[in-house]
Amino acid sequence: MKNLNLKRFFALLGMTWMSLLPLNKAYATSVSLRVSPPSITIQTKAPNTIKTPLSIENRTEQPMEFEILLKPFRAKDSQGNVSYLENFDKKPDPDILKKVTILEDDEPTNKILLGPFQKKTLTFSLHIPTEQTESDYYFSILFISNPEPSTFEKKETITKAQVIIASHILLSIQNISSSPKGTIEEFSGPFFSQKGPIPFTLRVRNTGSHAILPQGIITIKNMFSQTVGAIGIKQSPILIDSEKLLVTEGDLTKLSWQNGFLLGPYTARLTLALSKHGPTFTRSVQFVVLPLKETGEIVGIFILILFVIKRIKKHQ
């Protein structure tokens, strides 16, 4: 009986305040340079020769010259940032980068010149010999600008800021197929909120020997066990021996849910697979949304109505 009264209470509040919907704003930012794709994931066996296109575009009115460098990196933190390394000295093949070639018109190059608003397509080429041992190698193709000094009439020379843009390569050589391994370190959210969006924290650790690419969804059910929303989790690689905070599709910074006016208890159920073939994990958290200000106003209105009715009956 108490549960029924509670459901009626939340349902009444919902109908009363359904018109209070938040507005969202979107903002755009300008980009002067673009490299595509921003990352390349390669899973292969030895031997193999891999070639894939890589484009760089100059969206400015000035010509730009770039030096092309290959730089190893590792995961720095759970935000997806990386730390660059001097070499692969702790890997089975410290000289793996010598097997990489950047081609322009089928010719090896370590520089590229782009005119104003020009786009060029290069070729990333990697040769993996038969004797190559399995391991993961993470490195960036760095395009580093070499701006020329600008000299003014007063003979003052000012050097333009150096521009660096990168495409990240995630190379996984797997001669023997193995299942991805990982753990959900944290799936949580606030138990009580006054309004949306409802933020969640999803932190996943890779405990295997190769990078993983988790995919998943969070479904939201209300107090009537009805599915009222879903959050698509953006696929993002997690490097070996690291963890990452996963975010919402289309958002680079957070994992959250917003579905108009929210009221009452909800359950968020996570279904996460470490790859398209599994393994799959599930977790659930409960949370309650109760807009105290609006609820207080409703209670105040009910009290006022009851007071007025009582006064009218008293004078009849």
mmCIF file with all atom_site columns, N, CA and C in Angstrom, residues 218-222 265-271 283-287:
data_model
loop_
_atom_site.group_PDB
_atom_site.id
_atom_site.type_symbol
_atom_site.label_atom_id
_atom_site.label_alt_id
_atom_site.label_comp_id
_atom_site.label_asym_id
_atom_site.label_entity_id
_atom_site.label_seq_id
_atom_site.pdbx_PDB_ins_code
_atom_site.Cartn_x
_atom_site.Cartn_y
_atom_site.Cartn_z
_atom_site.occupancy
_atom_site.B_iso_or_equiv
_atom_site.pdbx_formal_charge
_atom_site.auth_seq_id
_atom_site.auth_comp_id
_atom_site.auth_asym_id
_atom_site.auth_atom_id
_atom_site.pdbx_PDB_model_num
ATOM 1  N N  . ILE A 1 218 ? 24.007 1.721  -21.684 1.00 0.00 ? 218 ILE A N  1
ATOM 2  C CA . ILE A 1 218 ? 23.367 1.838  -20.376 1.00 0.00 ? 218 ILE A CA 1
ATOM 3  C C  . ILE A 1 218 ? 21.886 2.082  -20.611 1.00 0.00 ? 218 ILE A C  1
ATOM 4  N N  . THR A 1 219 ? 21.034 1.212  -20.095 1.00 0.00 ? 219 THR A N  1
ATOM 5  C CA . THR A 1 219 ? 19.583 1.381  -20.224 1.00 0.00 ? 219 THR A CA 1
ATOM 6  C C  . THR A 1 219 ? 19.025 1.891  -18.897 1.00 0.00 ? 219 THR A C  1
ATOM 7  N N  . ILE A 1 220 ? 18.070 2.805  -19.003 1.00 0.00 ? 220 ILE A N  1
ATOM 8  C CA . ILE A 1 220 ? 17.461 3.429  -17.827 1.00 0.00 ? 220 ILE A CA 1
ATOM 9  C C  . ILE A 1 220 ? 16.014 2.984  -17.714 1.00 0.00 ? 220 ILE A C  1
ATOM 10 N N  . LYS A 1 221 ? 15.641 2.469  -16.535 1.00 0.00 ? 221 LYS A N  1
ATOM 11 C CA . LYS A 1 221 ? 14.260 2.076  -16.278 1.00 0.00 ? 221 LYS A CA 1
ATOM 12 C C  . LYS A 1 221 ? 13.701 2.890  -15.112 1.00 0.00 ? 221 LYS A C  1
ATOM 13 N N  . ASN A 1 222 ? 12.401 3.232  -15.230 1.00 0.00 ? 222 ASN A N  1
ATOM 14 C CA . ASN A 1 222 ? 11.768 3.997  -14.158 1.00 0.00 ? 222 ASN A CA 1
ATOM 15 C C  . ASN A 1 222 ? 11.195 3.058  -13.099 1.00 0.00 ? 222 ASN A C  1
ATOM 16 N N  . PRO A 1 265 ? 12.362 7.262  -8.650  1.00 0.00 ? 265 PRO A N  1
ATOM 17 C CA . PRO A 1 265 ? 13.489 6.327  -8.627  1.00 0.00 ? 265 PRO A CA 1
ATOM 18 C C  . PRO A 1 265 ? 13.729 5.711  -10.009 1.00 0.00 ? 265 PRO A C  1
ATOM 19 N N  . TYR A 1 266 ? 15.000 5.481  -10.319 1.00 0.00 ? 266 TYR A N  1
ATOM 20 C CA . TYR A 1 266 ? 15.395 4.898  -11.599 1.00 0.00 ? 266 TYR A CA 1
ATOM 21 C C  . TYR A 1 266 ? 16.482 3.849  -11.358 1.00 0.00 ? 266 TYR A C  1
ATOM 22 N N  . THR A 1 267 ? 16.629 2.961  -12.342 1.00 0.00 ? 267 THR A N  1
ATOM 23 C CA . THR A 1 267 ? 17.712 1.980  -12.336 1.00 0.00 ? 267 THR A CA 1
ATOM 24 C C  . THR A 1 267 ? 18.476 2.096  -13.645 1.00 0.00 ? 267 THR A C  1
ATOM 25 N N  . ALA A 1 268 ? 19.792 2.224  -13.522 1.00 0.00 ? 268 ALA A N  1
ATOM 26 C CA . ALA A 1 268 ? 20.662 2.268  -14.698 1.00 0.00 ? 268 ALA A CA 1
ATOM 27 C C  . ALA A 1 268 ? 21.407 0.937  -14.795 1.00 0.00 ? 268 ALA A C  1
ATOM 28 N N  . ARG A 1 269 ? 21.223 0.240  -15.913 1.00 0.00 ? 269 ARG A N  1
ATOM 29 C CA . ARG A 1 269 ? 21.857 -1.074 -16.103 1.00 0.00 ? 269 ARG A CA 1
ATOM 30 C C  . ARG A 1 269 ? 22.904 -0.977 -17.216 1.00 0.00 ? 269 ARG A C  1
ATOM 31 N N  . LEU A 1 270 ? 24.127 -1.310 -16.879 1.00 0.00 ? 270 LEU A N  1
ATOM 32 C CA . LEU A 1 270 ? 25.231 -1.290 -17.829 1.00 0.00 ? 270 LEU A CA 1
ATOM 33 C C  . LEU A 1 270 ? 25.444 -2.672 -18.422 1.00 0.00 ? 270 LEU A C  1
ATOM 34 N N  . THR A 1 271 ? 25.559 -2.722 -19.756 1.00 0.00 ? 271 THR A N  1
ATOM 35 C CA . THR A 1 271 ? 25.977 -3.938 -20.455 1.00 0.00 ? 271 THR A CA 1
ATOM 36 C C  . THR A 1 271 ? 27.196 -3.578 -21.285 1.00 0.00 ? 271 THR A C  1
ATOM 37 N N  . ARG A 1 283 ? 26.360 -4.411 -14.899 1.00 0.00 ? 283 ARG A N  1
ATOM 38 C CA . ARG A 1 283 ? 26.336 -3.765 -13.592 1.00 0.00 ? 283 ARG A CA 1
ATOM 39 C C  . ARG A 1 283 ? 25.076 -2.911 -13.518 1.00 0.00 ? 283 ARG A C  1
ATOM 40 N N  . SER A 1 284 ? 24.611 -2.635 -12.303 1.00 0.00 ? 284 SER A N  1
ATOM 41 C CA . SER A 1 284 ? 23.420 -1.794 -12.122 1.00 0.00 ? 284 SER A CA 1
ATOM 42 C C  . SER A 1 284 ? 23.626 -0.834 -10.959 1.00 0.00 ? 284 SER A C  1
ATOM 43 N N  . VAL A 1 285 ? 23.058 0.370  -11.100 1.00 0.00 ? 285 VAL A N  1
ATOM 44 C CA . VAL A 1 285 ? 23.037 1.344  -10.010 1.00 0.00 ? 285 VAL A CA 1
ATOM 45 C C  . VAL A 1 285 ? 21.639 1.960  -9.955  1.00 0.00 ? 285 VAL A C  1
ATOM 46 N N  . GLN A 1 286 ? 21.223 2.354  -8.764  1.00 0.00 ? 286 GLN A N  1
ATOM 47 C CA . GLN A 1 286 ? 19.922 2.999  -8.579  1.00 0.00 ? 286 GLN A CA 1
ATOM 48 C C  . GLN A 1 286 ? 20.140 4.473  -8.223  1.00 0.00 ? 286 GLN A C  1
ATOM 49 N N  . PHE A 1 287 ? 19.192 5.292  -8.658  1.00 0.00 ? 287 PHE A N  1
ATOM 50 C CA . PHE A 1 287 ? 19.259 6.706  -8.301  1.00 0.00 ? 287 PHE A CA 1
ATOM 51 C C  . PHE A 1 287 ? 17.846 7.283  -8.250  1.00 0.00 ? 287 PHE A C  1
#
